[in-house]
mmCIF file of C-alpha atoms in Angstrom:
data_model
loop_
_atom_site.group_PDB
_atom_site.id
_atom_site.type_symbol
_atom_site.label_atom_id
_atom_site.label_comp_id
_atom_site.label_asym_id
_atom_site.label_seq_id
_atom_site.Cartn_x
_atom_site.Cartn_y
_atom_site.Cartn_z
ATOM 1 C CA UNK O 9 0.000 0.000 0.000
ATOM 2 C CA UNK O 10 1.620 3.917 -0.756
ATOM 3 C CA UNK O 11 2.449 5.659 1.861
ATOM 4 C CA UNK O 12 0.643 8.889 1.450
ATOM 5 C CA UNK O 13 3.130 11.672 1.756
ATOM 6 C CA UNK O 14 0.247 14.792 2.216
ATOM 7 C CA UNK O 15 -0.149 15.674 5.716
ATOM 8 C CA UNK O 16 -1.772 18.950 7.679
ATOM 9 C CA UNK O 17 0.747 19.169 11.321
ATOM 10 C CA UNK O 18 0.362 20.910 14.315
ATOM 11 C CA UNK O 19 2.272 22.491 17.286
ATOM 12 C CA UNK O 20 4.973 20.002 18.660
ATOM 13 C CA UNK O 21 4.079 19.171 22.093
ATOM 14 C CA UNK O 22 6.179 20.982 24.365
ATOM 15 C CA UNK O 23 7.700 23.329 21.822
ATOM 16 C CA UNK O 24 7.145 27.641 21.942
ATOM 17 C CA UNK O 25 8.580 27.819 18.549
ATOM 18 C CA UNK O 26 7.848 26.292 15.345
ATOM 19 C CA UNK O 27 11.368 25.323 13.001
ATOM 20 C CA UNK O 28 11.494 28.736 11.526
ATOM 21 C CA UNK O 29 11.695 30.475 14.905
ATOM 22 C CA UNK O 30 8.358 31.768 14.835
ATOM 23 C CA UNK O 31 6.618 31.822 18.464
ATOM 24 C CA UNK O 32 3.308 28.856 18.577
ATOM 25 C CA UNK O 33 0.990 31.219 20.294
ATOM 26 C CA UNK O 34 1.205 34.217 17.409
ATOM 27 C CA UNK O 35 0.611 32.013 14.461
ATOM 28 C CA UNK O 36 -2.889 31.917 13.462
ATOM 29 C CA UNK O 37 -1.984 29.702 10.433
ATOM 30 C CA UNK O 38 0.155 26.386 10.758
ATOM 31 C CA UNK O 39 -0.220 24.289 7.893
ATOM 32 C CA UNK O 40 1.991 21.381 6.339
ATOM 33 C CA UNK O 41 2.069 19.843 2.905
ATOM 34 C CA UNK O 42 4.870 17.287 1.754
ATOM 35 C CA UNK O 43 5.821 16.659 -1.671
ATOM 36 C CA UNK O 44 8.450 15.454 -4.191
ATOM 37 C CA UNK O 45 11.519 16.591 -1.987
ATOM 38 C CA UNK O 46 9.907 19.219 -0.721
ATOM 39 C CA UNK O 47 7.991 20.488 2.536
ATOM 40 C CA UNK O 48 5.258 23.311 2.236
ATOM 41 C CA UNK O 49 4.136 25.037 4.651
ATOM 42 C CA UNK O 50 2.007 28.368 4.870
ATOM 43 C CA UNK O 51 2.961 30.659 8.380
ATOM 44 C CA UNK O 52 0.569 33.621 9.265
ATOM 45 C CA UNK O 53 0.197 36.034 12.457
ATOM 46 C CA UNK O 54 -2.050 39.072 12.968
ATOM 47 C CA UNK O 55 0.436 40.481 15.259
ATOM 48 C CA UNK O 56 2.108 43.445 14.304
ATOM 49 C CA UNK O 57 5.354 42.332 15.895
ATOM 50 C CA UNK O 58 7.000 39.132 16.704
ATOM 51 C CA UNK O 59 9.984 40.306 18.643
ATOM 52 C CA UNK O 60 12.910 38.122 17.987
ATOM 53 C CA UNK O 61 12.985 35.281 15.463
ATOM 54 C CA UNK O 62 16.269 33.084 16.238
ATOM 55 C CA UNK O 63 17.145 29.771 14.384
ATOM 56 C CA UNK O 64 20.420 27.757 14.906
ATOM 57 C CA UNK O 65 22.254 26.656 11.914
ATOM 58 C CA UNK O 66 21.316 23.222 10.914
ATOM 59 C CA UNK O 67 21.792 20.951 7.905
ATOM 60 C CA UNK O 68 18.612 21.221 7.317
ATOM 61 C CA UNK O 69 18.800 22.879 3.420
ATOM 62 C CA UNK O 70 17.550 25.967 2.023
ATOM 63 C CA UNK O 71 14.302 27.793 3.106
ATOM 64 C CA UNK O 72 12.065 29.586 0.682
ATOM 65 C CA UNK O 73 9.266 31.844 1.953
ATOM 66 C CA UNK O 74 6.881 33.854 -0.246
ATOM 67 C CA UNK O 75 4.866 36.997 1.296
ATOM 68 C CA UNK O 76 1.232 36.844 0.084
ATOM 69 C CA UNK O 77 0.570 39.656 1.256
ATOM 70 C CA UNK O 78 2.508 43.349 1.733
ATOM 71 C CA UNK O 79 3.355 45.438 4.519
ATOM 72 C CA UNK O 80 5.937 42.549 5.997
ATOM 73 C CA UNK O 81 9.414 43.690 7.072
ATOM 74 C CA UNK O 82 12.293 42.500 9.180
ATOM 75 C CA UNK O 83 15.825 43.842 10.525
ATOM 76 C CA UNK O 84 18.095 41.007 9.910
ATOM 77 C CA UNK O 85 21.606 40.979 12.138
ATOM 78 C CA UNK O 86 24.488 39.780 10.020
ATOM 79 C CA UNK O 87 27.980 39.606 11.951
ATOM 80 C CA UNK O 88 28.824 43.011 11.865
ATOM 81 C CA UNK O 89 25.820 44.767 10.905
ATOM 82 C CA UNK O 90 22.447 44.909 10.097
ATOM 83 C CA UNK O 91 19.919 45.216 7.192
ATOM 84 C CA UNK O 92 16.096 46.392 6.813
ATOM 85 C CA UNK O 93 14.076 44.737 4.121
ATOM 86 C CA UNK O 94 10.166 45.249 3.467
ATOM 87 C CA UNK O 95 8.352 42.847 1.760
ATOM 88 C CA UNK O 96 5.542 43.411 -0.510
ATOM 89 C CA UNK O 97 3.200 40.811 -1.849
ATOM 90 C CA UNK O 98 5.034 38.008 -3.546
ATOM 91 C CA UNK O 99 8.252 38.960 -2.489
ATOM 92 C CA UNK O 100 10.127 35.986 -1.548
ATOM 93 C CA UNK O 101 13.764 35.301 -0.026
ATOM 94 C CA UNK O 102 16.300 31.921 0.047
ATOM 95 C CA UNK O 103 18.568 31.620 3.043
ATOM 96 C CA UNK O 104 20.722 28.584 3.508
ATOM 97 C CA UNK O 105 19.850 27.493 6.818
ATOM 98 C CA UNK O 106 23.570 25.818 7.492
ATOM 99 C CA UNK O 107 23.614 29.882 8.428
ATOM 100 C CA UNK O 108 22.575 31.196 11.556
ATOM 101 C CA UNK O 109 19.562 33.343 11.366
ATOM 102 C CA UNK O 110 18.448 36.337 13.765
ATOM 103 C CA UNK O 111 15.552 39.063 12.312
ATOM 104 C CA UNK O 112 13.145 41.244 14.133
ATOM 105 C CA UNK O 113 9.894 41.225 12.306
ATOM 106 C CA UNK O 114 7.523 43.711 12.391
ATOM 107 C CA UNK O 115 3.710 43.649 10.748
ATOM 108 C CA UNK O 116 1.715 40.784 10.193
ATOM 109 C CA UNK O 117 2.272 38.413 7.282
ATOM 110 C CA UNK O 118 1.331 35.529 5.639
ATOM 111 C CA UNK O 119 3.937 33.919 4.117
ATOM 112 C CA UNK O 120 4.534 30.301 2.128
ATOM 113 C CA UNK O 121 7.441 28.494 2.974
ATOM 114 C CA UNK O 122 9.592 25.840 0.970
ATOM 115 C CA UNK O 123 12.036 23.695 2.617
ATOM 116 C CA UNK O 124 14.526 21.620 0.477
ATOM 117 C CA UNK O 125 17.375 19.029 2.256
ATOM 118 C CA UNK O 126 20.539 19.245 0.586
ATOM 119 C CA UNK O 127 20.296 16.134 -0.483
ATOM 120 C CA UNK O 128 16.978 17.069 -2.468
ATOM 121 C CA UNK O 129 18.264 19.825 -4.231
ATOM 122 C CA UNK O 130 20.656 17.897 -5.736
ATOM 123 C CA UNK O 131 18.218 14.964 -7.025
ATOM 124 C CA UNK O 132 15.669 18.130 -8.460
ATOM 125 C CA UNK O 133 18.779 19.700 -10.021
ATOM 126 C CA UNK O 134 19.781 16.271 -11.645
ATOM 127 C CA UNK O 135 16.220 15.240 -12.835
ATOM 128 C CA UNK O 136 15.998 18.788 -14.596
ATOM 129 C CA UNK O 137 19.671 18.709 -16.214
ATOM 130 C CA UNK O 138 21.278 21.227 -14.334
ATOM 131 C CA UNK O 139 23.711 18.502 -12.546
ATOM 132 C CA UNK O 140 26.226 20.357 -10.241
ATOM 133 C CA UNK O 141 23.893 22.468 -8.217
ATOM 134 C CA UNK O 142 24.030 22.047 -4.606
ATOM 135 C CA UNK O 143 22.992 25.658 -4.109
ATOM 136 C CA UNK O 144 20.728 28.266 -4.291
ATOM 137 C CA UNK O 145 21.821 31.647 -4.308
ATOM 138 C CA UNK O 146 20.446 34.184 -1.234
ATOM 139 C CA UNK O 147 17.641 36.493 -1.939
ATOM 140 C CA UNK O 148 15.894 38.935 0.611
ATOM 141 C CA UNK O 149 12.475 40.869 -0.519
ATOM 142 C CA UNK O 150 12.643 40.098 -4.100
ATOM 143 C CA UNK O 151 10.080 39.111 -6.781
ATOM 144 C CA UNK O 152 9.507 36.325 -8.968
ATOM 145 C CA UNK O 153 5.664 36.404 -10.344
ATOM 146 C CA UNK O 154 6.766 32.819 -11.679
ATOM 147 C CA UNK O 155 7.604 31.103 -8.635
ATOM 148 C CA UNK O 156 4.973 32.979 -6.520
ATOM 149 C CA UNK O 157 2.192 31.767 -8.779
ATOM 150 C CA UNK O 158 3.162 28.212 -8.607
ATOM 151 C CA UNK O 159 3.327 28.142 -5.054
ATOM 152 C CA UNK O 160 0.157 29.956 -5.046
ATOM 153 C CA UNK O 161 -1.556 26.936 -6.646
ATOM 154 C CA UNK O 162 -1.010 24.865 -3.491
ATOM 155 C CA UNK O 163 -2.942 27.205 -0.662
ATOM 156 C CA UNK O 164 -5.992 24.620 -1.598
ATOM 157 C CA UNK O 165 -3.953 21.987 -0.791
ATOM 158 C CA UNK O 166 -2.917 23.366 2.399
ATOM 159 C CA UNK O 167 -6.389 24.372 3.456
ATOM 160 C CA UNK O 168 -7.928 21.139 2.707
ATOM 161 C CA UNK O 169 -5.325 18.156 2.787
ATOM 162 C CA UNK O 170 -7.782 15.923 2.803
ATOM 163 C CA UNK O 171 -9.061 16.832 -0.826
ATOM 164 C CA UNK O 172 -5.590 17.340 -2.393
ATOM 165 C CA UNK O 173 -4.518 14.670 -4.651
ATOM 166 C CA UNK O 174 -1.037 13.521 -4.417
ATOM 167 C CA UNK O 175 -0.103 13.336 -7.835
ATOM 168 C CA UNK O 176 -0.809 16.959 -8.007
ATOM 169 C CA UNK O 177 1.152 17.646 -4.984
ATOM 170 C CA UNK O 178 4.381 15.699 -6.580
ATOM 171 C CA UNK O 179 3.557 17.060 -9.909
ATOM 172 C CA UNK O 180 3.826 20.859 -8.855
ATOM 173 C CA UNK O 181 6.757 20.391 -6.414
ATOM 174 C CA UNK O 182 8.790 18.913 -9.300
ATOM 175 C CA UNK O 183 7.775 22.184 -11.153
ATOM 176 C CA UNK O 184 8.639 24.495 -8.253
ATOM 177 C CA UNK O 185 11.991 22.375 -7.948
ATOM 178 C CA UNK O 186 12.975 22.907 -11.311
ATOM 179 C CA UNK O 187 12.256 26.726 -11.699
ATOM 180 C CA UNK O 188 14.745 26.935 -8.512
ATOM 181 C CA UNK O 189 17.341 25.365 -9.570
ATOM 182 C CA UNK O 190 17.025 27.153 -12.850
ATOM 183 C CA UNK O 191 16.913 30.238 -11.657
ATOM 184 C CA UNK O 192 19.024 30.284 -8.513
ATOM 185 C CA UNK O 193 21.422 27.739 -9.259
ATOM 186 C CA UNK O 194 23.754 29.323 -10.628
ATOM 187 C CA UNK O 195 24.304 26.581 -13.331
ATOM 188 C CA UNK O 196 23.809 26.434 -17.679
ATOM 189 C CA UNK O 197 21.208 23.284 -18.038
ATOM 190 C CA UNK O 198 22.765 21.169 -20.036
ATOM 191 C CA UNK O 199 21.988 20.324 -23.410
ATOM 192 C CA UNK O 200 19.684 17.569 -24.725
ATOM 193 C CA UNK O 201 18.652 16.217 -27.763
ATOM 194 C CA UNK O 202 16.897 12.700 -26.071
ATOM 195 C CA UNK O 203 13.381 12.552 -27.387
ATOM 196 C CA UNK O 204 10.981 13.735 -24.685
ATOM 197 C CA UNK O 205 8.360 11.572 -26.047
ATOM 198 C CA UNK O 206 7.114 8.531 -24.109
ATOM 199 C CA UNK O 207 7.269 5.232 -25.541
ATOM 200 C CA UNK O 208 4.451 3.658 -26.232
ATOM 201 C CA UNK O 209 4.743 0.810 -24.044
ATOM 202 C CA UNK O 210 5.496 3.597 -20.925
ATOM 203 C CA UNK O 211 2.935 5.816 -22.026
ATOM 204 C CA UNK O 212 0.597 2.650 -21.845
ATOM 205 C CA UNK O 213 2.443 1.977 -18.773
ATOM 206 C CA UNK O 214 1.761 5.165 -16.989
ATOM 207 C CA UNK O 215 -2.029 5.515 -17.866
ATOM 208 C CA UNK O 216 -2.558 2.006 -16.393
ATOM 209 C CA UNK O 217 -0.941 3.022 -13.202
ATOM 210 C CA UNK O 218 -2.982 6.072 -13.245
ATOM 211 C CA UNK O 219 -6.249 4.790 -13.825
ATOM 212 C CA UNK O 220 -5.337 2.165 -10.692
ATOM 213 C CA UNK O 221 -5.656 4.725 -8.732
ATOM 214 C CA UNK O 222 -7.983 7.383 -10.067
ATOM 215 C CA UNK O 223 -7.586 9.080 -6.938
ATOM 216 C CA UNK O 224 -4.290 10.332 -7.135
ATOM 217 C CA UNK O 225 -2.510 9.150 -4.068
ATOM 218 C CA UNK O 226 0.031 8.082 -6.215
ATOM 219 C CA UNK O 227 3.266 9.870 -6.499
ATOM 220 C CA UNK O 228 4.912 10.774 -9.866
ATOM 221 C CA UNK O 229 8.227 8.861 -8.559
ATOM 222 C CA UNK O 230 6.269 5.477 -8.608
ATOM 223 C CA UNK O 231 5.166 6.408 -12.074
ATOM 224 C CA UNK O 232 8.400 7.367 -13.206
ATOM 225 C CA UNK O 233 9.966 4.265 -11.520
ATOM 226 C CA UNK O 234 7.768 2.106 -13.123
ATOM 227 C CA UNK O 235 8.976 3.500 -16.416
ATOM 228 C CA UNK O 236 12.942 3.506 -15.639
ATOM 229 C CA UNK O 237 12.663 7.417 -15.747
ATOM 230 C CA UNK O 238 13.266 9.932 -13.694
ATOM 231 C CA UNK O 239 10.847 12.090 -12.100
ATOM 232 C CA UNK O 240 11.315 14.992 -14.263
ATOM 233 C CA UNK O 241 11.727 13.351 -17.340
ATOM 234 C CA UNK O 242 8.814 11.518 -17.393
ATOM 235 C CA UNK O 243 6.338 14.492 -16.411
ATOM 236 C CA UNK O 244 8.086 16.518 -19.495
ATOM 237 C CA UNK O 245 7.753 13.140 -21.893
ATOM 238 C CA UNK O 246 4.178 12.637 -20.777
ATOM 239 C CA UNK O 247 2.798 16.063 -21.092
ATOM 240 C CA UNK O 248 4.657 16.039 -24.642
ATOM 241 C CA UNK O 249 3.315 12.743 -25.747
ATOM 242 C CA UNK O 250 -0.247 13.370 -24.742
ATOM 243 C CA UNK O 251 -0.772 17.467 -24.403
ATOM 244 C CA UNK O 252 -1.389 17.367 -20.952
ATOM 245 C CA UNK O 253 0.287 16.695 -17.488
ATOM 246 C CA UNK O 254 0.015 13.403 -15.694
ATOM 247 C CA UNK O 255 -2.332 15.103 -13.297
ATOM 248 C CA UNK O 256 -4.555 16.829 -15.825
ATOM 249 C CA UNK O 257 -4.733 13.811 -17.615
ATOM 250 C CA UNK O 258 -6.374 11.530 -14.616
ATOM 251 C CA UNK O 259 -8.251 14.066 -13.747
ATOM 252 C CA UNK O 260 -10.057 14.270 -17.448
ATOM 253 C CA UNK O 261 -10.684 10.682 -16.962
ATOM 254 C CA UNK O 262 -12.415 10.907 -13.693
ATOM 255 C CA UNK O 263 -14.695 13.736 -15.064
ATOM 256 C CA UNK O 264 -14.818 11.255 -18.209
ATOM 257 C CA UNK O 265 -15.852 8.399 -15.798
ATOM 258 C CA UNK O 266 -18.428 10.445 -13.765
ATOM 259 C CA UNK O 267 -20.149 11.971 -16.615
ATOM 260 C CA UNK O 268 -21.009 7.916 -18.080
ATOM 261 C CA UNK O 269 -21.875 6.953 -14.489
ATOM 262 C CA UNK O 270 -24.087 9.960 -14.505
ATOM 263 C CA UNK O 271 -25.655 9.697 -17.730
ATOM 264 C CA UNK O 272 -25.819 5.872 -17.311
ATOM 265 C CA UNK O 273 -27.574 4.822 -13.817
ATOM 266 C CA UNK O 274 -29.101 6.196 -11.538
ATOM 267 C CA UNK O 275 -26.442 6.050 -8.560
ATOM 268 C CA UNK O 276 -26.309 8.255 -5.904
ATOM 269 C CA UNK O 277 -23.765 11.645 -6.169
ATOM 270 C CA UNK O 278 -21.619 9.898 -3.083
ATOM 271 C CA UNK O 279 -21.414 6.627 -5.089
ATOM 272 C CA UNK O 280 -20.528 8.656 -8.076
ATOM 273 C CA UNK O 281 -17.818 10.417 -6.219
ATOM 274 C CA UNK O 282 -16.042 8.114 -4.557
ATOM 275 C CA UNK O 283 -16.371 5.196 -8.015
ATOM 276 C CA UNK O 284 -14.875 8.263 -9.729
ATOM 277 C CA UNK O 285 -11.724 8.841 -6.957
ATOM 278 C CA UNK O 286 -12.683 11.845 -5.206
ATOM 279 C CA UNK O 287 -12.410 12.029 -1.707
ATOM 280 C CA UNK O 288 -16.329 12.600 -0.587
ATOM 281 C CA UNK O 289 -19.520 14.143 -2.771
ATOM 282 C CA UNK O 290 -18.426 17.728 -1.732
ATOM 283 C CA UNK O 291 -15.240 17.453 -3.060
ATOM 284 C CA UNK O 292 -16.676 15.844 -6.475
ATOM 285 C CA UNK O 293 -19.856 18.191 -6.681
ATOM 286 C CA UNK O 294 -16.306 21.184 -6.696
ATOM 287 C CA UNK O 295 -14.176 19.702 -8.669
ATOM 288 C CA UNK O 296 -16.865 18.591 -11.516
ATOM 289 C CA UNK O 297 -18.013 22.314 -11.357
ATOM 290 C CA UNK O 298 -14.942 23.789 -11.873
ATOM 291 C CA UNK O 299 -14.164 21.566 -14.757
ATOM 292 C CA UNK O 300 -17.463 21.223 -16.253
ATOM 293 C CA UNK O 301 -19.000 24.353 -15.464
ATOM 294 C CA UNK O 302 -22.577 23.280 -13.703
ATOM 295 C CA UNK O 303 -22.876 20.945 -10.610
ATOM 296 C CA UNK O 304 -23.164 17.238 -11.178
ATOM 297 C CA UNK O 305 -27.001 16.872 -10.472
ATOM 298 C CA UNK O 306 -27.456 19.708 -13.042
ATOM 299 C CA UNK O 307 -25.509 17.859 -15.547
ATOM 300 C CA UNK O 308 -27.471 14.766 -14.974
ATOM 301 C CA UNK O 309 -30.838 16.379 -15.434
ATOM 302 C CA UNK O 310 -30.090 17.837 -18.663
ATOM 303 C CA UNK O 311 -27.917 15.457 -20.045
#
C-alpha cells in the first residue's frame, strides 16, 4: 500500500517555537504539505510584531518563503551589521539554513514556505539537467511572479489536505523544484537532444498506473519508476506525448468516468464520487463544477 506523503501538522508538544523560529501562540496559520523533496508550509500572524525570530544553523537545506501579502518587514543581524528589508506581496527570499539566522519582524504576514534538504536539491537539479547544483543563491524581498504563482496553486492543498490529490502535490513540487534550480542555481542546463516523447509501451504503462488509482494518491516517482525514468523526465515526456500533465490527464478521466456513471444509472452523487476517486460528494460536486462548469445533479438532469 503507498504511503501517502500529504499531511496537515500541528504544534509540537512541548515546543514555543515552530522550526522557523516563529513563536506557537502568534501564528494563526500552521499548515503542512509534503511533496516530491519538498515540505510546504504556509505561516501567518495578525500580530504586528514578533519580537525576535532566532534559528540555529542546521543541515537542514535551504528555506524559501513567499509573502502573500505586503506590509511585511524585518531587521536582519548579520555579523557586523544589520539590514532592513520590506516585503511586498510576492516577495520571496532563500537563506541557507547551514547559516545562523536572527531578524526582528515587524507587521503581520502571511507567508509560504519551501524547505529543500541538501540532499533534495541535488536529485531536483539532476532530474531537470542542471547537474552540479548544490545551491541556491540568497535572496531577501525580491520578486519572482513565476515562482509565486506556482506556489500559489497549493494554498488549496494546504487548506484542505484531505481533498488534495497527491499526484498533483508531486507534480507541482517537481515544477517548483525545477524553476529553482534554474533560476538560482547558478548553473547552464545542459543540453539535450533525447526525445521527450514517451514510448508507447510507458505511455501505456503510466495511464494504467494512473487509472489504478484514479484518486491520485500516487506519487509521480512510482510512475516514473515504473517507467525507468526519472521524475522529471517523465512528467516533461508525458505532457509532450499526450498534451497534458500526468495530473490533468487523470483528472479528465475521472470527469470522463463520472459523466457515463451519470448519464448511465441512476447512482447516488456519493457513489458517483467516490467510483470516480474523489475524496467525498463535496469534493466531487467542486471539482466537476470547476471543470465542467454546472454541478453534477445539473448535468445529470439535462444530459
Amino acid at each position: 500500500m503507498l504511503r501517502k506523503s500529504i499531511s496537515g501538522t500541528n504544534s509540537s508538544v512541548g515546543q514555543t517555537t515552530d522550526s522557523f523560529g516563529c513563536p506557537f501562540d502568534k501564528l494563526y496559520k500552521d499548515q503542512s504539505l509534503h511533496g516530491a523533496d519538498i515540505s510546504f508550509f504556509r505561516k501567518g500572524t495578525r500580530d504586528d510584531r514578533i519580537e525576535q525570530v532566532v534559528t540555529p544553523a542546521s543541515d537542514r537545506g535551504f528555506a524559501i518563503g513567499i509573502s502573500t501579502v505586503p506590509g511585511h518587514s524585518r531587521r536582519i543581524f548579520h555579523e557586523h551589521h544589520a539590514t532592513t528589508h520590506v516585503f511586498e506581496e510576492d516577495a520571496l527570499y532563500i537563506r541557507n539554513l547551514a547559516e545562523p539566522y536572527k531578524a526582528d519582524l515587524n507587521g503581520a504576514f502571511d507567508m509560504l514556505l519551501l524547505e529543500i534538504s541538501p540532499a533534495s536539491l541535488i536529485k531536483i537539479a539532476q532530474e531537470a539537467d542542471f547537474s552540479g547544483v548544490t545551491m541556491l543563491n540568497a535572496e531577501t524581498a525580491s520578486t519572482d511572479p513565476v515562482l509565486a504563482n506556482l506556489v500559489r496553486a497549493l494554498v488549496p492543498a494546504l487548506e484542505r489536505p484531505e481533498d488534495a490529490s497527491r499526484l498533483f502535490v508531486d507534480q507541482l513540487a517537481t515544477a517548483i523544484g525545477t524553476h529553482l534550480v534554474q533560476r538560482y542555481g547558478g548553473k547552464t542546463q545542459a543540453s539535450s537532444t533525447r526525445s521527450r516523447k514517451l514510448s508507447r509501451s510507458h505511455e501505456v504503462l503510466a495511464k494504467n498506473l494512473l487509472l489504478e488509482n484514479l484518486d491520485g494518491q500516487i506519487s509521480i516517482l512510482d510512475v516514473s519508476r515504473a517507467c525507468n525514468l526519472s521524475r522529471g523526465y517523465f512528467i516533461r515526456a508525458f505532457r509532450e506525448t499526450t498534451g497534458v500533465t500526468p495530473y490533468q490527464w487523470l483528472l479528465a478521466e475521472r470527469i470522463t468516468r463520472a459523466r457515463e456513471m451519470l448519464r448511465s444509472s441512476e447512482a447516488p452523487l456519493s457513489e458517483v464520487a467516490i467510483a470516480c476517486g474523489f475524496a467525498d460528494q463535496s469534493h466531487f460536486t467542486r471539482v466537476f463544477t470547476n471543470v465542467v462548469g454546472t454541478t453534477p445533479g445539473h448535468w445529470r438532469r439535462n444530459a
